[in-house]
Amino acid sequence: MKNKSDITVMLKEAGILFAITLIAGFLLGMVNELTKEPIRIQQEKAVQEACAAVFEEAASFEKMEYAPGEDLQQELSGMGVRIGSVYRALGSDGAMLGYVLESTSTQGYGGIIVLYLGVTMDGTLNDISILEISETAGLGMLAPEVLAPQFHDRKVDSFVYTKAGAAAENEVDAITSATITTKAVTDAVNGGLKAAQSLREGGAGNE
């Protein structure tokens, strides 16, 4: 049986541990509050830079609400693609120029691939910018420099990839030994194009 001295020591140690935990939690909360706004600003800056990279003609970008219709959602799901944030691309006079869409493929070799694409009101794909990718070094990780430029200024309904050398407007050259990555990027672009088409046809830019 523990004597009174032992119980006193245990209570003292428990009190010290509780105080340390309380102080640590308080300090972590303070750090979180102090860093939350700078992180938000940095994230917003990254988004604006990504938008500008795929839609150079636009003077500003306005975030909008968008949810794909049921049929399109099912189609995108079958492709392993989901649409995230969507922005209206506006000219210096406020005129609607097109859309910037965040499109994510869940089918990358190393995980998800997140990209932004800029699409004009006539359906032209200006450019894509890959924001997040974790593919194999020297293979799939070459997507930003090998695949992305191939989508520049193309006006097609969808893209296909080929290993025999792109010969048509809707074809892109696959990365050698990185077919899974190529397919994931192509699907993400095609999903974004489908979403952009639904936006244009639905007149969402004129609300």
XYZ file of N, CA, C and O in Angstrom:
828
model
N 0.840 -1.197 0.000
C 0.000 0.000 0.000
C 0.880 1.254 0.000
O 1.845 1.351 0.753
N 0.567 2.182 -0.886
C 1.354 3.416 -0.973
C 1.079 4.291 0.243
O -0.043 4.410 0.704
N 2.180 4.893 0.760
C 1.994 5.796 1.880
C 1.611 7.184 1.397
O 1.569 7.455 0.194
N 1.358 8.050 2.360
C 0.892 9.408 2.035
C 1.916 10.173 1.237
O 1.590 10.941 0.330
N 3.205 9.952 1.507
C 4.286 10.646 0.795
C 4.304 10.270 -0.684
O 4.474 11.122 -1.556
N 4.123 8.974 -0.959
C 4.100 8.504 -2.356
C 2.935 9.127 -3.125
O 3.070 9.523 -4.281
N 1.774 9.182 -2.495
C 0.592 9.763 -3.154
C 0.809 11.241 -3.433
O 0.446 11.750 -4.500
N 1.443 11.942 -2.500
C 1.723 13.365 -2.686
C 2.650 13.589 -3.875
O 2.431 14.490 -4.693
N 3.674 12.739 -3.982
C 4.625 12.842 -5.103
C 3.911 12.584 -6.427
O 4.110 13.292 -7.423
N 3.060 11.563 -6.455
C 2.316 11.226 -7.678
C 1.402 12.366 -8.102
O 1.323 12.717 -9.286
N 0.717 12.948 -7.129
C -0.173 14.061 -7.447
C 0.609 15.265 -7.960
O 0.180 15.968 -8.884
N 1.778 15.485 -7.360
C 2.616 16.611 -7.786
C 3.103 16.420 -9.213
O 3.055 17.334 -10.042
N 3.556 15.182 -9.499
C 4.037 14.886 -10.856
C 2.902 14.980 -11.876
O 3.095 15.462 -12.992
N 1.717 14.516 -11.497
C 0.558 14.605 -12.396
C 0.199 16.060 -12.661
O -0.150 16.448 -13.788
N 0.296 16.879 -11.597
C 0.002 18.300 -11.765
C 0.986 18.983 -12.683
O 0.613 19.814 -13.528
N 2.273 18.618 -12.541
C 3.303 19.199 -13.417
C 3.064 18.788 -14.867
O 3.138 19.612 -15.787
N 2.760 17.494 -15.072
C 2.499 16.994 -16.421
C 1.290 17.698 -17.035
O 1.307 18.080 -18.218
N 0.260 17.884 -16.237
C -0.941 18.579 -16.724
C -0.615 20.019 -17.115
O -1.066 20.513 -18.155
N 0.191 20.689 -16.286
C 0.565 22.079 -16.564
C 1.377 22.183 -17.850
O 1.161 23.076 -18.673
N 2.305 21.236 -18.034
C 3.129 21.230 -19.257
C 2.250 21.024 -20.481
O 2.404 21.700 -21.495
N 1.328 20.058 -20.381
C 0.416 19.776 -21.504
C -0.451 20.994 -21.821
O -0.661 21.341 -22.986
N -0.929 21.644 -20.777
C -1.777 22.830 -20.957
C -1.015 23.959 -21.629
O -1.509 24.589 -22.579
N 0.209 24.189 -21.168
C 1.042 25.262 -21.744
C 1.392 24.945 -23.191
O 1.345 25.812 -24.069
N 1.754 23.664 -23.458
C 2.109 23.258 -24.823
C 0.927 23.457 -25.769
O 1.076 23.949 -26.893
N -0.275 23.073 -25.299
C -1.466 23.259 -26.123
C -1.748 24.718 -26.397
O -2.119 25.096 -27.512
N -1.543 25.539 -25.386
C -1.755 26.982 -25.542
C -0.775 27.570 -26.552
O -1.152 28.361 -27.422
N 0.499 27.150 -26.446
C 1.521 27.661 -27.367
C 1.253 27.206 -28.796
O 1.418 27.978 -29.747
N 0.836 25.955 -28.949
C 0.505 25.452 -30.288
C -0.667 26.216 -30.879
O -0.683 26.524 -32.077
N -1.645 26.512 -30.045
C -2.782 27.300 -30.508
C -2.370 28.686 -30.957
O -2.850 29.199 -31.975
N -1.456 29.297 -30.201
C -0.958 30.619 -30.575
C -0.210 30.583 -31.901
O -0.399 31.442 -32.767
N 0.647 29.552 -32.052
C 1.406 29.405 -33.298
C 0.466 29.212 -34.478
O 0.650 29.799 -35.556
N -0.574 28.398 -34.277
C -1.547 28.164 -35.337
C -2.244 29.453 -35.751
O -2.423 29.731 -36.949
N -2.629 30.252 -34.766
C -3.306 31.514 -35.054
C -2.374 32.490 -35.780
O -2.788 33.212 -36.684
N -1.111 32.502 -35.359
C -0.145 33.419 -35.954
C 0.207 33.043 -37.392
O 0.493 33.912 -38.213
N 0.204 31.739 -37.682
C 0.618 31.279 -39.018
C -0.553 31.075 -39.973
O -0.354 30.976 -41.179
N -1.784 31.013 -39.444
C -2.947 30.714 -40.273
C -3.134 31.737 -41.394
O -3.326 31.375 -42.556
N -3.067 33.002 -41.056
C -3.283 34.042 -42.062
C -2.165 34.091 -43.093
O -2.441 34.155 -44.304
N -0.876 34.057 -42.680
C 0.199 34.019 -43.689
C 0.094 32.817 -44.626
O 0.347 32.931 -45.825
N -0.310 31.661 -44.079
C -0.472 30.469 -44.908
C -1.604 30.677 -45.905
O -1.490 30.324 -47.083
N -2.714 31.255 -45.416
C -3.848 31.512 -46.318
C -3.444 32.454 -47.442
O -3.793 32.242 -48.606
N -2.699 33.504 -47.095
C -2.248 34.470 -48.097
C -1.328 33.804 -49.109
O -1.443 34.047 -50.317
N -0.430 32.944 -48.624
C 0.499 32.256 -49.519
C -0.241 31.303 -50.452
O 0.072 31.199 -51.643
N -1.240 30.609 -49.914
C -2.038 29.696 -50.742
C -2.815 30.466 -51.802
O -2.905 30.039 -52.962
N -3.387 31.600 -51.410
C -4.133 32.425 -52.356
C -3.213 32.956 -53.444
O -3.591 33.009 -54.625
N -1.997 33.331 -53.056
C -1.022 33.817 -54.029
C -0.671 32.722 -55.027
O -0.575 32.976 -56.234
N -0.491 31.484 -54.532
C -0.163 30.363 -55.414
C -1.290 30.102 -56.409
O -1.042 29.824 -57.592
N -2.534 30.224 -55.932
C -3.694 30.018 -56.804
C -3.752 31.091 -57.879
O -3.963 30.800 -59.064
N -3.549 32.344 -57.481
C -3.585 33.446 -58.446
C -2.477 33.298 -59.485
O -2.686 33.573 -60.670
N -1.311 32.843 -59.055
C -0.202 32.634 -59.988
C -0.524 31.502 -60.958
O -0.198 31.582 -62.144
N -1.164 30.447 -60.449
C -1.552 29.331 -61.309
C -2.599 29.778 -62.329
O -2.535 29.398 -63.502
N -3.553 30.587 -61.881
C -4.577 31.105 -62.793
C -3.941 31.961 -63.884
O -4.268 31.829 -65.072
N -3.040 32.847 -63.476
C -2.381 33.733 -64.439
C -1.536 32.944 -65.432
O -1.422 33.320 -66.605
N -0.947 31.836 -64.975
C -0.092 31.029 -65.844
C -0.881 30.372 -66.966
O -0.351 30.157 -68.064
N -2.152 30.060 -66.718
C -2.952 29.374 -67.738
C -3.927 30.310 -68.450
O -4.637 29.883 -69.363
N -3.966 31.577 -68.012
C -4.873 32.528 -68.665
C -4.236 33.913 -68.608
O -4.668 34.800 -67.875
N -3.190 34.112 -69.405
C -2.403 35.345 -69.363
C -3.202 36.575 -69.756
O -2.894 37.690 -69.323
N -4.246 36.397 -70.580
C -5.016 37.542 -71.056
C -5.900 38.147 -69.978
O -6.337 39.297 -70.089
N -6.178 37.387 -68.949
C -7.103 37.846 -67.907
C -6.430 38.840 -66.971
O -5.248 38.724 -66.659
N -7.216 39.806 -66.515
C -6.715 40.804 -65.567
C -7.008 40.398 -64.125
O -6.314 40.814 -63.203
N -8.048 39.582 -63.923
C -8.403 39.135 -62.584
C -9.179 37.830 -62.671
O -9.666 37.437 -63.740
N -9.295 37.188 -61.513
C -9.979 35.896 -61.443
C -10.954 35.910 -60.274
O -10.603 36.311 -59.172
N -12.153 35.487 -60.554
C -13.228 35.530 -59.558
C -13.722 34.117 -59.276
O -14.235 33.440 -60.173
N -13.559 33.676 -58.038
C -13.989 32.320 -57.688
C -15.506 32.223 -57.765
O -16.222 33.141 -57.386
N -15.991 31.097 -58.249
C -17.416 30.902 -58.410
C -17.832 29.535 -57.881
O -17.007 28.640 -57.700
N -19.109 29.379 -57.626
C -19.643 28.090 -57.197
C -19.917 27.236 -58.428
O -20.488 27.704 -59.410
N -19.473 25.986 -58.371
C -19.747 25.082 -59.488
C -19.788 23.646 -58.984
O -18.919 23.209 -58.231
N -20.813 22.934 -59.408
C -20.932 21.511 -59.114
C -21.389 20.821 -60.399
O -22.425 21.186 -60.968
N -20.611 19.858 -60.907
C -21.012 19.155 -62.130
C -22.379 18.495 -61.968
O -22.740 18.049 -60.876
N -23.131 18.447 -63.058
C -24.408 17.753 -63.036
C -24.203 16.267 -62.776
O -23.089 15.751 -62.866
N -25.281 15.575 -62.472
C -25.181 14.162 -62.096
C -24.533 13.308 -63.177
O -23.650 12.486 -62.896
N -24.954 13.500 -64.436
C -24.388 12.693 -65.524
C -22.903 12.970 -65.695
O -22.105 12.036 -65.852
N -22.523 14.254 -65.663
C -21.120 14.606 -65.809
C -20.318 14.113 -64.616
O -19.197 13.626 -64.771
N -20.895 14.195 -63.438
C -20.204 13.726 -62.236
C -19.891 12.241 -62.338
O -18.802 11.797 -61.973
N -20.831 11.469 -62.837
C -20.613 10.037 -63.006
C -19.530 9.771 -64.040
O -18.689 8.877 -63.867
N -19.546 10.560 -65.108
C -18.529 10.398 -66.149
C -17.141 10.728 -65.606
O -16.171 10.004 -65.838
N -17.056 11.818 -64.864
C -15.773 12.210 -64.279
C -15.284 11.168 -63.279
O -14.096 10.835 -63.242
N -16.202 10.644 -62.479
C -15.855 9.631 -61.495
C -15.285 8.389 -62.170
O -14.317 7.787 -61.694
N -15.876 8.015 -63.313
C -15.382 6.868 -64.066
C -13.987 7.092 -64.622
O -13.245 6.127 -64.865
N -13.622 8.353 -64.811
C -12.294 8.702 -65.307
C -11.285 8.863 -64.167
O -10.097 9.048 -64.412
N -11.788 8.815 -62.934
C -10.905 9.061 -61.801
C -10.534 10.520 -61.668
O -9.447 10.862 -61.211
N -11.470 11.400 -62.044
C -11.220 12.846 -62.048
C -12.258 13.554 -61.193
O -13.435 13.176 -61.176
N -11.826 14.567 -60.481
C -12.757 15.423 -59.759
C -12.393 16.888 -60.005
O -11.216 17.227 -60.122
N -13.412 17.716 -60.095
C -13.230 19.148 -60.335
C -13.265 19.883 -59.008
O -14.179 19.698 -58.207
N -12.270 20.728 -58.778
C -12.190 21.491 -57.543
C -12.640 22.926 -57.757
O -13.730 23.180 -58.279
N -11.789 23.862 -57.401
C -12.136 25.287 -57.509
C -12.269 25.704 -58.974
O -11.557 25.222 -59.849
N -13.207 26.610 -59.211
C -13.427 27.154 -60.554
C -13.445 28.675 -60.455
O -14.036 29.243 -59.527
N -12.807 29.327 -61.418
C -12.709 30.786 -61.413
C -13.148 31.342 -62.762
O -12.867 30.758 -63.811
N -13.833 32.470 -62.723
C -14.095 33.221 -63.938
C -12.843 34.026 -64.264
O -12.268 34.670 -63.393
N -12.429 33.990 -65.521
C -11.298 34.803 -65.975
C -11.875 36.074 -66.588
O -12.651 36.016 -67.552
N -11.521 37.221 -66.015
C -12.113 38.492 -66.431
C -11.072 39.410 -67.059
O -9.914 39.452 -66.630
N -11.499 40.150 -68.071
C -10.628 41.127 -68.706
C -10.537 42.390 -67.866
O -11.225 42.529 -66.854
N -9.708 43.327 -68.291
C -9.535 44.578 -67.545
C -10.821 45.385 -67.475
O -11.007 46.206 -66.569
N -11.734 45.162 -68.433
C -13.025 45.859 -68.431
C -14.116 45.046 -67.743
O -15.291 45.419 -67.758
N -13.725 43.926 -67.142
C -14.689 43.083 -66.448
C -15.383 42.077 -67.338
O -16.232 41.311 -66.868
N -15.031 42.084 -68.634
C -15.679 41.157 -69.568
C -15.246 39.720 -69.280
O -14.120 39.456 -68.881
N -16.184 38.808 -69.497
C -15.933 37.394 -69.266
C -15.078 36.827 -70.395
O -15.461 36.868 -71.561
N -13.903 36.267 -70.051
C -13.003 35.712 -71.061
C -13.021 34.189 -71.096
O -12.723 33.587 -72.116
N -13.370 33.587 -69.979
C -13.368 32.128 -69.917
C -13.290 31.656 -68.485
O -13.706 32.365 -67.555
N -12.726 30.470 -68.301
C -12.674 29.864 -66.979
C -11.300 29.277 -66.676
O -10.584 28.860 -67.591
N -10.983 29.254 -65.414
C -9.838 28.484 -64.931
C -10.403 27.434 -63.987
O -11.168 27.749 -63.079
N -10.032 26.181 -64.228
C -10.583 25.085 -63.442
C -9.463 24.269 -62.803
O -8.423 24.028 -63.433
N -9.702 23.843 -61.587
C -8.803 22.918 -60.907
C -9.311 21.507 -61.162
O -10.457 21.199 -60.858
N -8.460 20.667 -61.731
C -8.857 19.298 -62.037
C -7.853 18.334 -61.421
O -6.646 18.512 -61.568
N -8.359 17.317 -60.734
C -7.499 16.363 -60.040
C -7.735 14.951 -60.553
O -8.887 14.497 -60.618
N -6.656 14.277 -60.907
C -6.726 12.857 -61.245
C -6.272 12.055 -60.028
O -5.240 12.368 -59.423
N -7.036 11.054 -59.676
C -6.660 10.186 -58.557
C -5.921 8.942 -59.046
O -5.625 8.049 -58.254
N -5.592 8.929 -60.342
C -5.041 7.723 -60.949
C -3.558 7.836 -61.313
O -3.066 7.082 -62.150
N -2.852 8.775 -60.710
C -1.427 8.879 -60.992
C -0.670 7.674 -60.464
O -1.139 6.964 -59.566
N 0.501 7.435 -60.976
C 1.310 6.292 -60.544
C 1.710 6.430 -59.075
O 1.761 5.458 -58.342
N 1.979 7.661 -58.658
C 2.414 7.898 -57.287
C 1.377 8.572 -56.414
O 1.674 8.974 -55.288
N 0.174 8.714 -56.904
C -0.874 9.382 -56.126
C -1.662 10.345 -56.984
O -1.752 10.190 -58.208
N -2.227 11.390 -56.354
C -3.043 12.335 -57.103
C -2.179 13.303 -57.903
O -1.025 13.565 -57.557
N -2.752 13.797 -58.988
C -2.126 14.835 -59.807
C -3.119 15.978 -59.918
O -4.245 15.781 -60.376
N -2.715 17.148 -59.463
C -3.590 18.325 -59.473
C -3.078 19.319 -60.499
O -1.888 19.658 -60.500
N -3.967 19.767 -61.365
C -3.569 20.756 -62.363
C -4.649 21.809 -62.539
O -5.810 21.599 -62.184
N -4.249 22.947 -63.058
C -5.172 24.023 -63.438
C -5.155 24.130 -64.954
O -4.103 23.938 -65.579
N -6.312 24.420 -65.528
C -6.368 24.662 -66.968
C -7.215 25.884 -67.238
O -8.201 26.141 -66.550
N -6.793 26.653 -68.243
C -7.522 27.848 -68.631
C -8.211 27.626 -69.960
O -7.565 27.254 -70.943
N -9.522 27.835 -69.989
C -10.316 27.583 -71.190
C -11.092 28.840 -71.560
O -11.802 29.407 -70.720
N -10.961 29.277 -72.807
C -11.653 30.480 -73.266
C -13.117 30.182 -73.551
O -13.545 29.027 -73.548
N -13.876 31.235 -73.815
C -15.302 31.069 -74.071
C -15.594 30.341 -75.375
O -16.705 29.841 -75.567
N -14.618 30.254 -76.276
C -14.843 29.496 -77.507
C -14.298 28.074 -77.395
O -14.285 27.323 -78.367
N -13.865 27.682 -76.189
C -13.423 26.313 -75.966
C -11.948 26.065 -76.185
O -11.505 24.915 -76.110
N -11.175 27.105 -76.441
C -9.734 26.925 -76.634
C -9.045 26.718 -75.288
O -9.276 27.469 -74.345
N -8.215 25.697 -75.224
C -7.418 25.451 -74.027
C -6.139 26.278 -74.131
O -5.287 26.007 -74.972
N -6.024 27.280 -73.281
C -4.827 28.132 -73.311
C -3.584 27.354 -72.895
O -2.615 27.240 -73.638
N -3.615 26.853 -71.676
C -2.479 26.145 -71.096
C -2.951 25.348 -69.900
O -4.062 25.532 -69.406
N -2.059 24.454 -69.426
C -2.294 23.783 -68.155
C -1.079 24.038 -67.261
O 0.028 24.279 -67.753
N -1.307 24.001 -65.956
C -0.226 24.152 -64.987
C -0.395 23.067 -63.938
O -1.446 22.979 -63.294
N 0.615 22.215 -63.788
C 0.548 21.121 -62.830
C 1.021 21.617 -61.473
O 2.173 22.022 -61.309
N 0.118 21.580 -60.486
C 0.423 22.111 -59.158
C 0.918 21.051 -58.194
O 1.714 21.344 -57.301
N 0.426 19.836 -58.329
C 0.798 18.777 -57.382
C 1.003 17.476 -58.128
O 0.126 17.030 -58.857
N 2.173 16.870 -57.922
C 2.481 15.613 -58.594
C 3.559 14.891 -57.803
O 4.479 15.513 -57.286
N 3.415 13.575 -57.670
C 4.376 12.777 -56.904
C 4.698 11.500 -57.669
O 4.554 10.385 -57.157
N 5.130 11.651 -58.902
C 5.418 10.504 -59.750
C 6.895 10.112 -59.661
O 7.681 10.697 -58.922
N 7.277 9.132 -60.445
C 8.645 8.621 -60.410
C 9.622 9.641 -60.986
O 9.406 10.178 -62.076
N 10.696 9.895 -60.256
C 11.719 10.845 -60.720
C 12.298 10.390 -62.048
O 12.575 9.210 -62.247
N 12.441 11.346 -62.962
C 13.005 11.040 -64.271
C 12.029 10.440 -65.251
O 12.338 10.283 -66.436
N 10.825 10.106 -64.782
C 9.791 9.544 -65.660
C 8.524 10.396 -65.542
O 8.387 11.409 -66.204
N 7.600 9.985 -64.661
C 6.359 10.739 -64.506
C 6.563 12.163 -64.040
O 5.773 13.053 -64.374
N 7.653 12.404 -63.277
C 7.905 13.759 -62.787
C 8.294 14.715 -63.911
O 8.409 15.922 -63.693
N 8.472 14.193 -65.108
C 8.775 15.038 -66.270
C 7.505 15.656 -66.857
O 7.586 16.468 -67.782
N 6.343 15.295 -66.320
C 5.070 15.776 -66.878
C 4.994 17.290 -67.032
O 4.551 17.780 -68.077
N 5.401 18.092 -66.029
C 5.303 19.547 -66.199
C 6.100 20.085 -67.380
O 5.667 21.045 -68.025
N 7.239 19.492 -67.674
C 8.059 20.012 -68.771
C 7.843 19.285 -70.088
O 8.116 19.847 -71.158
N 7.349 18.044 -70.036
C 7.159 17.272 -71.269
C 5.706 17.287 -71.735
O 5.423 17.514 -72.911
N 4.771 17.051 -70.815
C 3.363 16.977 -71.198
C 2.683 18.336 -71.267
O 2.000 18.648 -72.242
N 2.839 19.138 -70.220
C 2.100 20.405 -70.119
C 2.212 21.282 -71.368
O 1.189 21.800 -71.846
N 3.410 21.479 -71.945
C 3.502 22.354 -73.123
C 2.709 21.846 -74.323
O 2.335 22.640 -75.203
N 2.442 20.549 -74.369
C 1.736 19.992 -75.530
C 0.258 20.379 -75.578
O -0.387 20.251 -76.626
N -0.264 20.855 -74.459
C -1.677 21.248 -74.419
C -1.878 22.731 -74.742
O -3.009 23.216 -74.741
N -0.803 23.425 -75.021
C -0.874 24.873 -75.246
C -1.696 25.231 -76.479
O -1.484 24.699 -77.573
N -2.656 26.131 -76.301
C -3.431 26.726 -77.389
C -4.056 25.679 -78.321
O -3.899 25.738 -79.526
N -4.765 24.745 -77.733
C -5.446 23.703 -78.518
C -6.962 23.870 -78.389
O -7.468 24.119 -77.296
N -7.662 23.702 -79.482
C -9.121 23.774 -79.466
C -9.682 22.440 -79.930
O -9.902 22.211 -81.121
N -9.880 21.547 -78.982
C -10.418 20.216 -79.266
C -11.396 19.857 -78.143
O -11.374 20.444 -77.071
N -12.234 18.864 -78.408
C -13.186 18.426 -77.387
C -12.493 17.605 -76.301
O -12.857 17.666 -75.132
N -11.488 16.821 -76.719
C -10.755 15.989 -75.769
C -9.433 15.570 -76.396
O -9.229 15.702 -77.605
N -8.546 15.064 -75.553
C -7.213 14.646 -76.007
C -7.029 13.146 -75.858
O -7.660 12.504 -75.014
N -6.150 12.604 -76.695
C -5.697 11.221 -76.554
C -4.177 11.248 -76.559
O -3.569 12.165 -77.101
N -3.571 10.267 -75.932
C -2.108 10.207 -75.952
C -1.648 9.077 -76.871
O -2.375 8.117 -77.100
N -0.489 9.234 -77.403
C 0.049 8.253 -78.340
C 1.524 8.018 -78.062
O 2.220 8.900 -77.570
N 1.983 6.831 -78.397
C 3.401 6.489 -78.255
C 4.105 6.533 -79.609
O 5.313 6.302 -79.689
N 3.332 6.838 -80.660
C 3.886 6.797 -82.015
C 4.211 8.179 -82.570
O 4.565 8.315 -83.733
N 4.077 9.201 -81.754
C 4.345 10.557 -82.232
C 3.047 11.269 -82.559
O 2.297 10.816 -83.436
N 2.771 12.368 -81.877
C 1.526 13.114 -82.090
C 1.470 13.667 -83.507
O 2.402 14.319 -83.964
N 0.346 13.387 -84.190
C 0.188 13.846 -85.569
C -1.080 14.672 -85.748
O -1.222 15.387 -86.734
N -1.988 14.598 -84.790
C -3.258 15.323 -84.890
C -3.355 16.352 -83.775
O -2.624 16.295 -82.779
N -4.262 17.312 -83.956
C -4.426 18.407 -82.995
C -4.793 17.901 -81.610
O -4.444 18.519 -80.601
N -5.493 16.775 -81.545
C -5.956 16.264 -80.252
C -5.028 15.200 -79.664
O -5.383 14.540 -78.688
N -3.838 15.029 -80.226
C -2.907 14.021 -79.740
C -1.746 14.643 -78.960
O -1.274 15.730 -79.304
N -1.317 13.945 -77.918
C -0.119 14.353 -77.174
C 0.813 13.158 -77.093
O 0.365 12.003 -77.011
N 2.099 13.437 -77.120
C 3.094 12.370 -77.010
C 3.200 11.904 -75.571
O 3.403 12.712 -74.649
N 3.087 10.602 -75.348
C 3.220 10.045 -74.005
C 4.666 10.152 -73.539
O 5.604 10.134 -74.345
N 4.841 10.276 -72.232
C 6.183 10.241 -71.658
C 6.680 8.803 -71.727
O 5.987 7.878 -71.313
N 7.859 8.597 -72.245
C 8.420 7.260 -72.359
C 8.479 6.568 -71.003
O 8.955 7.136 -70.018
N 7.938 5.359 -70.954
C 7.915 4.536 -69.733
C 7.096 5.163 -68.603
O 7.291 4.825 -67.433
N 6.198 6.072 -68.934
C 5.341 6.689 -67.912
C 3.921 6.838 -68.460
O 3.323 7.910 -68.400
N 3.388 5.739 -68.967
C 2.052 5.762 -69.563
C 0.971 6.079 -68.526
O 0.009 6.791 -68.829
N 1.125 5.561 -67.311
C 0.114 5.798 -66.270
C 0.022 7.291 -65.953
O -1.067 7.859 -65.841
N 1.179 7.922 -65.820
C 1.191 9.367 -65.552
C 0.581 10.129 -66.714
O -0.213 11.055 -66.514
N 0.967 9.760 -67.928
C 0.436 10.427 -69.123
C -1.083 10.325 -69.173
O -1.776 11.307 -69.446
N -1.596 9.124 -68.908
C -3.052 8.921 -68.936
C -3.728 9.754 -67.851
O -4.779 10.362 -68.090
N -3.146 9.800 -66.664
C -3.744 10.552 -65.562
C -3.823 12.037 -65.898
O -4.847 12.684 -65.655
N -2.748 12.598 -66.432
C -2.740 14.010 -66.806
C -3.752 14.270 -67.921
O -4.528 15.238 -67.863
N -3.759 13.407 -68.928
C -4.690 13.567 -70.055
C -6.140 13.495 -69.579
O -6.990 14.288 -70.009
N -6.421 12.554 -68.693
C -7.784 12.431 -68.162
C -8.173 13.675 -67.358
O -9.318 14.140 -67.430
N -7.226 14.205 -66.572
C -7.519 15.412 -65.788
C -7.828 16.585 -66.705
O -8.739 17.377 -66.434
N -7.079 16.698 -67.793
C -7.334 17.768 -68.762
C -8.694 17.559 -69.424
O -9.498 18.501 -69.532
N -8.965 16.337 -69.859
C -10.249 16.058 -70.516
C -11.427 16.308 -69.568
O -12.468 16.830 -69.975
N -11.263 15.948 -68.307
C -12.320 16.212 -67.322
C -12.554 17.699 -67.162
O -13.698 18.162 -67.075
N -11.459 18.469 -67.123
C -11.583 19.921 -67.023
C -12.261 20.525 -68.236
O -13.072 21.450 -68.123
N -11.959 19.991 -69.419
C -12.588 20.484 -70.648
C -14.093 20.199 -70.647
O -14.894 21.033 -71.087
N -14.462 19.030 -70.157
C -15.892 18.688 -70.089
C -16.621 19.624 -69.131
O -17.737 20.082 -69.410
N -15.975 19.920 -67.993
C -16.588 20.831 -67.030
C -16.705 22.236 -67.612
O -17.721 22.915 -67.431
N -15.669 22.672 -68.315
C -15.693 23.996 -68.932
C -16.798 24.084 -69.982
O -17.485 25.110 -70.094
N -16.992 23.003 -70.729
C -18.057 22.987 -71.728
C -19.424 23.109 -71.060
O -20.296 23.846 -71.537
N -19.596 22.412 -69.944
C -20.888 22.493 -69.244
C -21.115 23.901 -68.702
O -22.252 24.390 -68.689
N -20.054 24.570 -68.290
C -20.166 25.945 -67.807
C -20.553 26.883 -68.943
O -21.431 27.742 -68.792
N -19.898 26.732 -70.083
C -20.189 27.610 -71.218
C -21.614 27.399 -71.712
O -22.325 28.348 -72.003
N -22.024 26.164 -71.809
C -23.364 25.862 -72.309
C -24.443 26.276 -71.318
O -25.557 26.616 -71.694
N -24.059 26.278 -70.019
C -25.036 26.642 -68.995
C -25.097 28.127 -68.727
O -25.931 28.605 -67.962
N -24.173 28.889 -69.386
C -24.191 30.336 -69.227
C -23.791 30.799 -67.848
O -24.189 31.859 -67.394
N -22.967 29.976 -67.144
C -22.601 30.314 -65.762
C -21.769 31.576 -65.668
O -21.715 32.207 -64.628
N -21.149 31.943 -66.764
C -20.314 33.144 -66.706
C -21.113 34.415 -66.787
O -20.568 35.509 -66.612
N -22.396 34.323 -67.038
C -23.192 35.543 -67.230
C -24.155 35.815 -66.085
O -25.125 36.523 -66.230
N -23.892 35.191 -64.905
C -24.799 35.402 -63.782
C -24.673 36.809 -63.237
O -23.611 37.398 -63.270
